[in-house]
Amino acid sequence: MQKIVGALTLLLCTHNLVEAQYCEDDRFTQAAYFTEEEIVVDTNILYGMATNWWQNIFLPTSNSFDIAYPDMAIDPMEKRPLVFLAHGGGFWGGDKENLRDMMISLARSGYIAVSANYRRGWDSYGEPELCAGDGESMAKAIYRGMQDVQACMRYLVHFAEDYHIDTARIFMGGESAGSYAILNSMFISQNDWDIMYPGHFTELGGLYASANNFDDTWNVLGYMNLAGGIMDTAYMVGDAVRPMLNMCGVVDSIVPAFSGNFLDCPDYAYIMGSMAINEFLLNNGVCSNLHRRFAVGHLPFEDAYTIGQFACFMKSILCDDCTDYVYDYHVADCTMAPLDTTGEETTVLDSGLDEEMYPNPADSYLHVDVEAPADATPIIYTAGGALVQTAVNRVAGGFVISTAKLPQGTYFLRIGNVGQGAFLVVH
């Protein structure tokens, strides 16, 4: 018994010592801890070869990543947390170079940051926004992106010692399609995918056996989802479910903030976005941070804001200090001496419609006093992101909405695409 107690005490002390090195100063915050000259950047590192699609031609493709980290000759820390980043681009465009500034900024904060390329290309016919693209071809592009996320992570974990990566502290984040590839690859199993697309395994190989032969495994401490999502939050089960930072524009017409199809095209990929994921995590007791902007669409935040939020979210996980919150705008301030953010923070209820909606909570009806374009109508979503159908009457100065037949619960209401919105509670 004494040996067991001693072992547990040693384990606890070791955990506390490791946590202390991540939390004792301003390293891993939004503030630069290292100068740019103290950062090493290695580019175009090959992590595998795989067959790619491009204009109906299948060609071998070299998959590569860039990596940035504090110079090991300067930095005394033996191992550092890894943050894996994947760019956006609708699975037909984009490049790892797009996240170079983020990669270097996070390295200056002390992280080992990787920006990875993944295969892209599908029958979009040059104008995917016209909904004329091939949905099956897009699904294959998503699958290839998921394969490459897995392959690159296997490579990084396999060579973790070379880069002094702390494999117990790994984060994954991306924007738009990159985030979609990450989250789907981490939560959708081969069996799940085979049920949806039974021919892909035979044609494209397995999710976990493409591009290279490494078989290393890993766990993730947290995810950062910038204007991306997952096919369905129902897949978010098991040990891979971790705290998440979600960032979105509420009126995003490319990737829905709640749920819907990519570009609102019925044959394209279905996505449950940032706000639906946030609700799912909160309902399941998992720490979730949401940054939303009501009047802005896709990729709604400036790069400096996003980078600061990424760093502070990861810092909160490293220090076991993750707290649920929703912000419209909030300056990152996780240094030991917090920045002065007076006047910058907006609470969850400061969304533009709350004072114009009454009664809220509602029983049989809801008044919304708002001036809106003639073609703008109220749109109501469930907490899970599903559209709600109910009677709406336009009256002088706004709308009257019937809530009598809505089940009890919390909803989100917005007015067309004008960007105003608020949470609605029905008795």
PDB file of N, CA and C in Angstrom, residues 1 5 19 25 31 77 79 89 94 102 137 155 179 183-184 250 262 264 304 334 413:
ATOM      1  N   MET A   1       0.827  -1.205   0.000  1.00  0.00           N
ATOM      2  CA  MET A   1       0.000   0.000   0.000  1.00  0.00           C
ATOM      3  C   MET A   1       0.859   1.252   0.000  1.00  0.00           C
ATOM      4  N   VAL A   5       0.836   4.410  -2.693  1.00  0.00           N
ATOM      5  CA  VAL A   5       0.700   5.812  -2.302  1.00  0.00           C
ATOM      6  C   VAL A   5       1.906   6.612  -2.773  1.00  0.00           C
ATOM      7  N   GLU A  19       3.069  20.977 -15.325  1.00  0.00           N
ATOM      8  CA  GLU A  19       2.113  22.049 -15.521  1.00  0.00           C
ATOM      9  C   GLU A  19       2.722  23.391 -15.162  1.00  0.00           C
ATOM     10  N   ASP A  25       4.902  31.797 -16.440  1.00  0.00           N
ATOM     11  CA  ASP A  25       5.229  33.102 -17.006  1.00  0.00           C
ATOM     12  C   ASP A  25       4.371  33.352 -18.245  1.00  0.00           C
ATOM     13  N   ALA A  31       1.236  37.099 -26.172  1.00  0.00           N
ATOM     14  CA  ALA A  31       2.410  37.962 -26.256  1.00  0.00           C
ATOM     15  C   ALA A  31       3.605  37.196 -26.816  1.00  0.00           C
ATOM     16  N   MET A  77      13.676  24.895 -22.656  1.00  0.00           N
ATOM     17  CA  MET A  77      12.615  23.923 -22.403  1.00  0.00           C
ATOM     18  C   MET A  77      12.873  22.651 -23.191  1.00  0.00           C
ATOM     19  N   LYS A  79      10.850  20.003 -23.860  1.00  0.00           N
ATOM     20  CA  LYS A  79       9.782  19.640 -24.786  1.00  0.00           C
ATOM     21  C   LYS A  79       8.748  20.749 -24.808  1.00  0.00           C
ATOM     22  N   GLY A  89      -9.849  26.695 -47.991  1.00  0.00           N
ATOM     23  CA  GLY A  89      -9.815  26.761 -49.445  1.00  0.00           C
ATOM     24  C   GLY A  89     -10.844  25.901 -50.140  1.00  0.00           C
ATOM     25  N   GLY A  94      -6.189  27.074 -51.650  1.00  0.00           N
ATOM     26  CA  GLY A  94      -5.483  27.295 -50.398  1.00  0.00           C
ATOM     27  C   GLY A  94      -4.131  26.612 -50.361  1.00  0.00           C
ATOM     28  N   MET A 102       0.507  32.963 -38.841  1.00  0.00           N
ATOM     29  CA  MET A 102       0.001  32.346 -37.621  1.00  0.00           C
ATOM     30  C   MET A 102       1.012  31.357 -37.057  1.00  0.00           C
ATOM     31  N   SER A 137     -17.582  14.002 -55.956  1.00  0.00           N
ATOM     32  CA  SER A 137     -16.182  14.365 -56.136  1.00  0.00           C
ATOM     33  C   SER A 137     -15.682  15.176 -54.938  1.00  0.00           C
ATOM     34  N   TYR A 155       3.439  11.322 -38.830  1.00  0.00           N
ATOM     35  CA  TYR A 155       4.831  11.687 -39.082  1.00  0.00           C
ATOM     36  C   TYR A 155       5.380  12.538 -37.924  1.00  0.00           C
ATOM     37  N   SER A 179     -10.183  23.045 -41.000  1.00  0.00           N
ATOM     38  CA  SER A 179     -10.800  22.639 -39.739  1.00  0.00           C
ATOM     39  C   SER A 179     -11.764  21.485 -39.958  1.00  0.00           C
ATOM     40  N   LEU A 183     -11.491  17.948 -37.917  1.00  0.00           N
ATOM     41  CA  LEU A 183     -12.535  17.436 -37.026  1.00  0.00           C
ATOM     42  C   LEU A 183     -13.144  16.140 -37.557  1.00  0.00           C
ATOM     43  N   ASN A 184     -13.383  16.070 -38.863  1.00  0.00           N
ATOM     44  CA  ASN A 184     -13.908  14.822 -39.414  1.00  0.00           C
ATOM     45  C   ASN A 184     -12.908  13.682 -39.264  1.00  0.00           C
ATOM     46  N   VAL A 250     -21.875  34.822 -37.858  1.00  0.00           N
ATOM     47  CA  VAL A 250     -23.218  34.259 -37.760  1.00  0.00           C
ATOM     48  C   VAL A 250     -23.910  34.223 -39.124  1.00  0.00           C
ATOM     49  N   PHE A 262     -22.438  23.225 -47.468  1.00  0.00           N
ATOM     50  CA  PHE A 262     -21.388  24.116 -47.941  1.00  0.00           C
ATOM     51  C   PHE A 262     -21.934  24.969 -49.086  1.00  0.00           C
ATOM     52  N   ASP A 264     -24.449  26.544 -49.223  1.00  0.00           N
ATOM     53  CA  ASP A 264     -25.895  26.375 -49.294  1.00  0.00           C
ATOM     54  C   ASP A 264     -26.315  25.619 -50.560  1.00  0.00           C
ATOM     55  N   ALA A 304      -4.621  38.912 -36.321  1.00  0.00           N
ATOM     56  CA  ALA A 304      -4.031  39.128 -34.997  1.00  0.00           C
ATOM     57  C   ALA A 304      -4.991  38.701 -33.897  1.00  0.00           C
ATOM     58  N   CYS A 334      -4.249  36.758 -21.737  1.00  0.00           N
ATOM     59  CA  CYS A 334      -3.890  35.684 -20.811  1.00  0.00           C
ATOM     60  C   CYS A 334      -2.468  35.797 -20.280  1.00  0.00           C
ATOM     61  N   LEU A 413     -32.393  33.393 -32.808  1.00  0.00           N
ATOM     62  CA  LEU A 413     -33.157  34.097 -33.830  1.00  0.00           C
ATOM     63  C   LEU A 413     -32.279  35.158 -34.484  1.00  0.00           C
TER      64      LEU A 413
END
